[in-house]
PDB file of C-alpha atoms in Angstrom:
ATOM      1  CA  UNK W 236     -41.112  45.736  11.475  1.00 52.00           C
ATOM      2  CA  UNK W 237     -37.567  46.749  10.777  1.00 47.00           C
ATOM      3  CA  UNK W 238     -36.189  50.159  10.525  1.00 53.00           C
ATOM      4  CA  UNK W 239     -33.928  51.086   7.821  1.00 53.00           C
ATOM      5  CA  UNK W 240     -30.657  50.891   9.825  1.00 54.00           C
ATOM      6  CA  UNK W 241     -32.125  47.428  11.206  1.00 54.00           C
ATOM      7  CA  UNK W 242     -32.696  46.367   7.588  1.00 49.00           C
ATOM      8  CA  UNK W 243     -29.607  47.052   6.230  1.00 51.00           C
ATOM      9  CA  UNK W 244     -27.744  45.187   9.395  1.00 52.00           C
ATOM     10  CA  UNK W 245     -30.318  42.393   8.829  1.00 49.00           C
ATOM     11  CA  UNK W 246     -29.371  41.850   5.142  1.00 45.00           C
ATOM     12  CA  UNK W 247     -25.456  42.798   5.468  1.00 56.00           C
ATOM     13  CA  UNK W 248     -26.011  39.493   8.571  1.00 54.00           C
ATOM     14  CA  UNK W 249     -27.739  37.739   5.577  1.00 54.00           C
ATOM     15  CA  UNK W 250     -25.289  38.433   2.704  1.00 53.00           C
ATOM     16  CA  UNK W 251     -22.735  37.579   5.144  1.00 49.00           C
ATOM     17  CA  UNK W 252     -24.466  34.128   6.137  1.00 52.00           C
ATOM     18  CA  UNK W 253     -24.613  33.289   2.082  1.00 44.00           C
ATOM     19  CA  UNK W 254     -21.138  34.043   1.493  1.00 53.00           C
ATOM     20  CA  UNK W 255     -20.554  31.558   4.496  1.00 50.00           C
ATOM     21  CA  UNK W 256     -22.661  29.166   2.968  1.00 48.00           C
ATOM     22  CA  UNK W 257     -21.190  29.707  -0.605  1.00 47.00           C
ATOM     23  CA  UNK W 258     -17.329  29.509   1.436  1.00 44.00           C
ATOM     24  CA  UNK W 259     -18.665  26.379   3.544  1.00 41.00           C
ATOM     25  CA  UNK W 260     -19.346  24.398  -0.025  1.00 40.00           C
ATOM     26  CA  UNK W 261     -16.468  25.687  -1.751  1.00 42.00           C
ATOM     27  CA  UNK W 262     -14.512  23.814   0.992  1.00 39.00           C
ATOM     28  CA  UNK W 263     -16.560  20.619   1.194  1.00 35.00           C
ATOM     29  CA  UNK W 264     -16.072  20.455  -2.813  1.00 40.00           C
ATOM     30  CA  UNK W 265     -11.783  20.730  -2.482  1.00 35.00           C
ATOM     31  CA  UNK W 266     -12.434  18.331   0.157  1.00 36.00           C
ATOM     32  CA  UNK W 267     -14.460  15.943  -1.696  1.00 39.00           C
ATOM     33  CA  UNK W 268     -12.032  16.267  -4.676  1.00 38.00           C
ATOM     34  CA  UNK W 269      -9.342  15.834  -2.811  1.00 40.00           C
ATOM     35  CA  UNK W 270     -10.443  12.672  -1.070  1.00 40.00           C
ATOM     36  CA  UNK W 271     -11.605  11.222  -4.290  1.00 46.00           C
ATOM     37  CA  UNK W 272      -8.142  11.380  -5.650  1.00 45.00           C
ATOM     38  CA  UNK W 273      -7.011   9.082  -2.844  1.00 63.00           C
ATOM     39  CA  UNK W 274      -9.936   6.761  -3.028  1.00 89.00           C
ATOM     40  CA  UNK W 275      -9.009   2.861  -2.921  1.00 94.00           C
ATOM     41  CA  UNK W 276      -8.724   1.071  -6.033  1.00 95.00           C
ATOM     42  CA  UNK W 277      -8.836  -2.540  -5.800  1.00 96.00           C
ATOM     43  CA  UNK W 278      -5.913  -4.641  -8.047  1.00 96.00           C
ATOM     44  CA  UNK W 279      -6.898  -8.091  -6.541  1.00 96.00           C
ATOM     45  CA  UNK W 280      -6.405 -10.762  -3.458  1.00 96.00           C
ATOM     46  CA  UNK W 281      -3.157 -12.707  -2.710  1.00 96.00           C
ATOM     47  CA  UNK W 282      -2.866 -16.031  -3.555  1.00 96.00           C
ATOM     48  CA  UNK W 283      -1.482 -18.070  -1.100  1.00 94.00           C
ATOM     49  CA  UNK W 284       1.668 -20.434  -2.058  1.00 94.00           C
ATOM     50  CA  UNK W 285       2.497 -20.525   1.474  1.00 92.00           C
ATOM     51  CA  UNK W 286       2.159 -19.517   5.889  1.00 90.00           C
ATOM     52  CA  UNK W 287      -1.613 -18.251   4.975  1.00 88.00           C
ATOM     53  CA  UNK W 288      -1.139 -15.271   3.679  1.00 92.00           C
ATOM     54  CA  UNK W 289      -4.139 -13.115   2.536  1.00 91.00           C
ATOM     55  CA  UNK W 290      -5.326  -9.787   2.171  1.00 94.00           C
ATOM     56  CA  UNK W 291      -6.861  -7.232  -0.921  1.00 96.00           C
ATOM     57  CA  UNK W 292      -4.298  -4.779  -2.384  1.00 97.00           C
ATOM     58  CA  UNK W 293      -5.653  -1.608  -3.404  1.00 97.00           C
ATOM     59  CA  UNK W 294      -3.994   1.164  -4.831  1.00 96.00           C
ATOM     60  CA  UNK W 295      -4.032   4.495  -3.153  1.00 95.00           C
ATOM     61  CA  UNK W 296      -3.298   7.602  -5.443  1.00 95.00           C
ATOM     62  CA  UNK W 297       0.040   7.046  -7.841  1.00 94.00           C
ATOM     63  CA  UNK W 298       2.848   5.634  -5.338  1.00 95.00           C
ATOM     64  CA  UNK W 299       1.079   3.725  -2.377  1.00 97.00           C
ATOM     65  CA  UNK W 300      -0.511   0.822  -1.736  1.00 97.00           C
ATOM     66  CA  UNK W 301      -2.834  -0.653   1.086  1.00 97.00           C
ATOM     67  CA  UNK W 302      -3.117  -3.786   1.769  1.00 96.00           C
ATOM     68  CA  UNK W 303      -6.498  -4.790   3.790  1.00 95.00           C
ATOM     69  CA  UNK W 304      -7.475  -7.928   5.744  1.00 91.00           C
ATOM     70  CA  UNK W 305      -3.639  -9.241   5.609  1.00 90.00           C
ATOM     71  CA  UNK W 306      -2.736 -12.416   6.842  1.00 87.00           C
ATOM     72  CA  UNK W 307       0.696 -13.843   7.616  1.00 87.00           C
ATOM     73  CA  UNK W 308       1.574 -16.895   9.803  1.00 85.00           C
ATOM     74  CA  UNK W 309       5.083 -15.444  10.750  1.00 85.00           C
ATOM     75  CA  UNK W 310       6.935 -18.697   9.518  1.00 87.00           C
ATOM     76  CA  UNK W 311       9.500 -18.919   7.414  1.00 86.00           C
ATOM     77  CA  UNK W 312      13.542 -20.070   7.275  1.00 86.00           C
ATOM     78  CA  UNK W 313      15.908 -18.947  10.269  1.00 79.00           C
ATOM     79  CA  UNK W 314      17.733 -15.909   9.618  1.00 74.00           C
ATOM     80  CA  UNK W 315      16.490 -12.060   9.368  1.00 68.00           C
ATOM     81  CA  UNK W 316      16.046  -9.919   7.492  1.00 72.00           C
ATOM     82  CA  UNK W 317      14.555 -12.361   5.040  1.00 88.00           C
ATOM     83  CA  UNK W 318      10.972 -11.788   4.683  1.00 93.00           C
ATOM     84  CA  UNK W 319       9.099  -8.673   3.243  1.00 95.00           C
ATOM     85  CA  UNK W 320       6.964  -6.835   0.626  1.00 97.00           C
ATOM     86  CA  UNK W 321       8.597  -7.370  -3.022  1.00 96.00           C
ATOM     87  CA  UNK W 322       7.046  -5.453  -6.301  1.00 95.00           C
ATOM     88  CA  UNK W 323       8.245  -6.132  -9.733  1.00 94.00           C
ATOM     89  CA  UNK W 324       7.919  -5.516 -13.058  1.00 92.00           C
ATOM     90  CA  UNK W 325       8.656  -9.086 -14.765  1.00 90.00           C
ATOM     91  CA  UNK W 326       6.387 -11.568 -16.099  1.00 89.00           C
ATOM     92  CA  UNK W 327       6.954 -13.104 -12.408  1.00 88.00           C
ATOM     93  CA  UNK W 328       8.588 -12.477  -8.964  1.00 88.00           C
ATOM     94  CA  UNK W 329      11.915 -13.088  -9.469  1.00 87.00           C
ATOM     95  CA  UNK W 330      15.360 -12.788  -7.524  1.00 86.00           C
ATOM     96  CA  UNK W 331      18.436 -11.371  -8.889  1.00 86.00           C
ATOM     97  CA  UNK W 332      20.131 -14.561  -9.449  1.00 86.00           C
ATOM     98  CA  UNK W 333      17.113 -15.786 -11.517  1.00 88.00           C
ATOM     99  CA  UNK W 334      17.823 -12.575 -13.562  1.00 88.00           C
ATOM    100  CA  UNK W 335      21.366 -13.781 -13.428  1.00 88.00           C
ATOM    101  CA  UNK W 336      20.495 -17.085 -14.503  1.00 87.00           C
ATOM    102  CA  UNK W 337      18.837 -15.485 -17.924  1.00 87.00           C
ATOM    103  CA  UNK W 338      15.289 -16.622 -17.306  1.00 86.00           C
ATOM    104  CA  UNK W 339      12.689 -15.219 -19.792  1.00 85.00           C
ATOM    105  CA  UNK W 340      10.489 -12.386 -18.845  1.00 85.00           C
ATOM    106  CA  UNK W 341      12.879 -11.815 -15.752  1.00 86.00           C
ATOM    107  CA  UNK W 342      14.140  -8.366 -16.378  1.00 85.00           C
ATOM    108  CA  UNK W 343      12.219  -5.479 -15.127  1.00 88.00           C
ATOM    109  CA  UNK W 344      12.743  -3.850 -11.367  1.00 89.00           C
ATOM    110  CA  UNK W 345      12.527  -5.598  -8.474  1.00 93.00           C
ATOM    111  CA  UNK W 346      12.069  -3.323  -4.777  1.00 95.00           C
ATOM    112  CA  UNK W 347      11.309  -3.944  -1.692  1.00 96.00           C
ATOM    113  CA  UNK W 348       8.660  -2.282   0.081  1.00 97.00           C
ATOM    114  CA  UNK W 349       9.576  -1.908   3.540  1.00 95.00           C
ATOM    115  CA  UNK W 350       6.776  -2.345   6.449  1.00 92.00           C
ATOM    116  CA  UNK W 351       6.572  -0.809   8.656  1.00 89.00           C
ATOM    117  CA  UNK W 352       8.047   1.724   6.451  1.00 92.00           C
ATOM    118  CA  UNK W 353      10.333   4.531   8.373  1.00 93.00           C
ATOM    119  CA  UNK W 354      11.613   6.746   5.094  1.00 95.00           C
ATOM    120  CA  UNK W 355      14.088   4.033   4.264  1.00 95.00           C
ATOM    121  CA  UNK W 356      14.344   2.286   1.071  1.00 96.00           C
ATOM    122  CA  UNK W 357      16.806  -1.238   1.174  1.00 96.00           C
ATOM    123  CA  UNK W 358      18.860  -2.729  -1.693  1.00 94.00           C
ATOM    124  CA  UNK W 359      17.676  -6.668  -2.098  1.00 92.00           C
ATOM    125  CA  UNK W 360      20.967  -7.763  -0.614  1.00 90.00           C
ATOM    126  CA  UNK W 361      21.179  -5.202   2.485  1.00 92.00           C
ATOM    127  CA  UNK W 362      21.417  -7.448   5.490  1.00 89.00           C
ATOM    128  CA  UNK W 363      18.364  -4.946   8.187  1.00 90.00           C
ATOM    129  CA  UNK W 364      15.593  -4.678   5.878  1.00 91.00           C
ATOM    130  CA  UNK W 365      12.386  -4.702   8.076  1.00 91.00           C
ATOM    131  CA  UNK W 366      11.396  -8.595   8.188  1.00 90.00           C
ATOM    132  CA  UNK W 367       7.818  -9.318   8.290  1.00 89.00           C
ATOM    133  CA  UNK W 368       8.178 -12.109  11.094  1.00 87.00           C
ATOM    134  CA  UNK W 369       9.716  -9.272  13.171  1.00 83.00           C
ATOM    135  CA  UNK W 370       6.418  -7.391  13.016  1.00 80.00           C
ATOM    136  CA  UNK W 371       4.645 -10.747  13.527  1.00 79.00           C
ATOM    137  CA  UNK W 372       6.400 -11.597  16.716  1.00 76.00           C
ATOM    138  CA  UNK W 373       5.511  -7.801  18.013  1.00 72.00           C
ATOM    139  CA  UNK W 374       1.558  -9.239  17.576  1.00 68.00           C
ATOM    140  CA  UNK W 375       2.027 -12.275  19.219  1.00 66.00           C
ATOM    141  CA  UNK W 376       0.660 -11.850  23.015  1.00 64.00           C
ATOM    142  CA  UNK W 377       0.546 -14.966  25.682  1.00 62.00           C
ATOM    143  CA  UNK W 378       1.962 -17.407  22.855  1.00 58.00           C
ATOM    144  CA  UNK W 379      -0.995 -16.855  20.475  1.00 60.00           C
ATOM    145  CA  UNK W 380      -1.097 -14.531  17.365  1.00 58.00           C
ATOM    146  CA  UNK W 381      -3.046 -12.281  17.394  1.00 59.00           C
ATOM    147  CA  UNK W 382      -4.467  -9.958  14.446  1.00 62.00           C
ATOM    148  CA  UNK W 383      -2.747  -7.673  11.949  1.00 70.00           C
ATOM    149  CA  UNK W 384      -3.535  -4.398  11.334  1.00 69.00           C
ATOM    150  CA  UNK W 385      -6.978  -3.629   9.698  1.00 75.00           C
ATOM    151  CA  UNK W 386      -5.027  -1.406   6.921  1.00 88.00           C
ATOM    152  CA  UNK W 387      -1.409  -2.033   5.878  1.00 92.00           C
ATOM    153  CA  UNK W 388       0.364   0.704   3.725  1.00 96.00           C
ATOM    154  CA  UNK W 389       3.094   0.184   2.039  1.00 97.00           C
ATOM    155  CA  UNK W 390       4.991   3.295  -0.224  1.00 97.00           C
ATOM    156  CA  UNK W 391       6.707   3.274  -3.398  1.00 97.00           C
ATOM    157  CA  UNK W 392      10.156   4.685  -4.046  1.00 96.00           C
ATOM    158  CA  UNK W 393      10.149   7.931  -5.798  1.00 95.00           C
ATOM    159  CA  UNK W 394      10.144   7.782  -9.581  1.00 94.00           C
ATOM    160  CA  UNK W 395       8.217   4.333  -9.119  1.00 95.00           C
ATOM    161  CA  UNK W 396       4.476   4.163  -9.615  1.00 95.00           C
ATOM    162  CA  UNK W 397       1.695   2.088  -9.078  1.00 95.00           C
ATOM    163  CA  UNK W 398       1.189   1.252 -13.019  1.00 94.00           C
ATOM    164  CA  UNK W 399       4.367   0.071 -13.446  1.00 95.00           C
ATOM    165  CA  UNK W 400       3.783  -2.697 -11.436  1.00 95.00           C
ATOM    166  CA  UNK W 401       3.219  -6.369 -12.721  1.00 94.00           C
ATOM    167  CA  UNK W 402       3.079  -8.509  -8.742  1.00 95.00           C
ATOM    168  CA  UNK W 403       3.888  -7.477  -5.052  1.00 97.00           C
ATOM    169  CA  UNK W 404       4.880 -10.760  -3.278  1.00 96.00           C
ATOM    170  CA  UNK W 405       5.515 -11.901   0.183  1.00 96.00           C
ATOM    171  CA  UNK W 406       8.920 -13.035  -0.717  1.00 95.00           C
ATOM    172  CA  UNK W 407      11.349 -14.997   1.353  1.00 94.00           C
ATOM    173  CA  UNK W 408      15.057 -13.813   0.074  1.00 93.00           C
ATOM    174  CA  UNK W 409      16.763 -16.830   1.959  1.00 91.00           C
ATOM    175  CA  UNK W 410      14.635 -19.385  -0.134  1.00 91.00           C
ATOM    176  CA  UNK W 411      14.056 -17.166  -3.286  1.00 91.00           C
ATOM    177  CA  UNK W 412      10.584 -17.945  -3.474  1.00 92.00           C
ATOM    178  CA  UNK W 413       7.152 -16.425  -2.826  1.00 93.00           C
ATOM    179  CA  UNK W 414       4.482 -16.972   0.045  1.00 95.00           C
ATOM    180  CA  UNK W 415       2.008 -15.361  -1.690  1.00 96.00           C
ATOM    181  CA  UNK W 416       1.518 -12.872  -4.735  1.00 96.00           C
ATOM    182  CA  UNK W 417      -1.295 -10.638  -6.096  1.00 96.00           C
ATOM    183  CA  UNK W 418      -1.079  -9.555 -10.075  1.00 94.00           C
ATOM    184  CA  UNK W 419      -1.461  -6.417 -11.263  1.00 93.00           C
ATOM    185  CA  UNK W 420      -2.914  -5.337 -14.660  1.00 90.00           C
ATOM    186  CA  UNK W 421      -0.017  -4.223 -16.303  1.00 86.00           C
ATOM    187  CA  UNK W 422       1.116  -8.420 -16.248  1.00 85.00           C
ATOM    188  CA  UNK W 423      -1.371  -8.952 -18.461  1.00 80.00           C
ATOM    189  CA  UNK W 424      -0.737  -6.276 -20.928  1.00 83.00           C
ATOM    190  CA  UNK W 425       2.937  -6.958 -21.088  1.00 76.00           C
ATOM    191  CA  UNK W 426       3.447 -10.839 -20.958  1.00 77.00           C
ATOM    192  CA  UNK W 427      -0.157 -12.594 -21.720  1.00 70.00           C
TER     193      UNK W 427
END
């Protein structure tokens, strides 16, 4: 038995432990809603044109993307500075001279997508963007490669969004050409 001052500290313990409770799922639900929102989306797998390239690009709230499973040999044409992450909005992956050149469906952005990405954006003909084979060579151990990261992310510029996009490429700048390229949705809509 309880007296009456015990009763009213049991319930005031009890009313307390409910408005925990009630607290404790409050915050689980903003958590679960916030995690939602940054839930992977898959857009598709690269196809490889060239050095084995691989991997499933998702889409990770409005301006990032992650890139899982990635595979890149680390070859390409002398030089750096020449190799990296390329998204457009064309009917293809184009370079500025093809643009240049007047070839249909070229005109739409073109960025590059820095990676490992350090808060810098480059222009297409700045001579230190990040080079993929640079990151390569820092995963090469004893002469043999060794994996890539489980998750790559890579971050759009500001203004730019994920649904704007029609490819992200492994593009080689010195050869103009891509090593591998994964379509988005909005190619379809825009130039099917």
């Amino acid at each position: 038995r309880l007296s009456c001052s015990e009763c009213s500290v049991y319930f005031k313990n009890q009313n307390y432990k409910l408005e925990n409770s009630v607290m404790g799922l409050f915050f689980l639900f903003v958590v679960f809603t916030m995690t939602r929102a940054q839930d992977l989306v898959e857009i598709g797998k690269f196809s490889n044109l060239q050095h084995k390239i691989k991997g499933t690009v998702f889409t990770k709230g409005t301006s990032n993307l992650v890139i899982k499973g990635f595979n890149y040999d680390g070859k390409g044409p002398d030089g750096d500075s020449n190799i990296f992450f390329y998204a457009v909005n064309s009917s293809y992956p184009y370079s500025p001279e093809d643009v240049a050149r007047g070839y249909s469906g070229s005109a739409g952005f073109k960025v590059i997508l820095p990676f490992p990405f350090k808060g810098v954006f480059y222009n297409y003909d700045e001579p230190n963007i990040p080079d993929l084979r640079k990151h390569f060579e820092s995963h090469v151990q004893n002469g043999r490669a060794v994996d890539w990261e489980d998750t790559i992310e890579l971050t759009l510029p500001p203004g730019l969004e994920v649904d704007q996009l029609t490819f992200l490429s492994v593009w080689c700048r010195k050869l103009g050409i891509n090593f591998g390229i994964v379509e988005f949705p909005l190619k379809k809509e825009l130039y099917d």
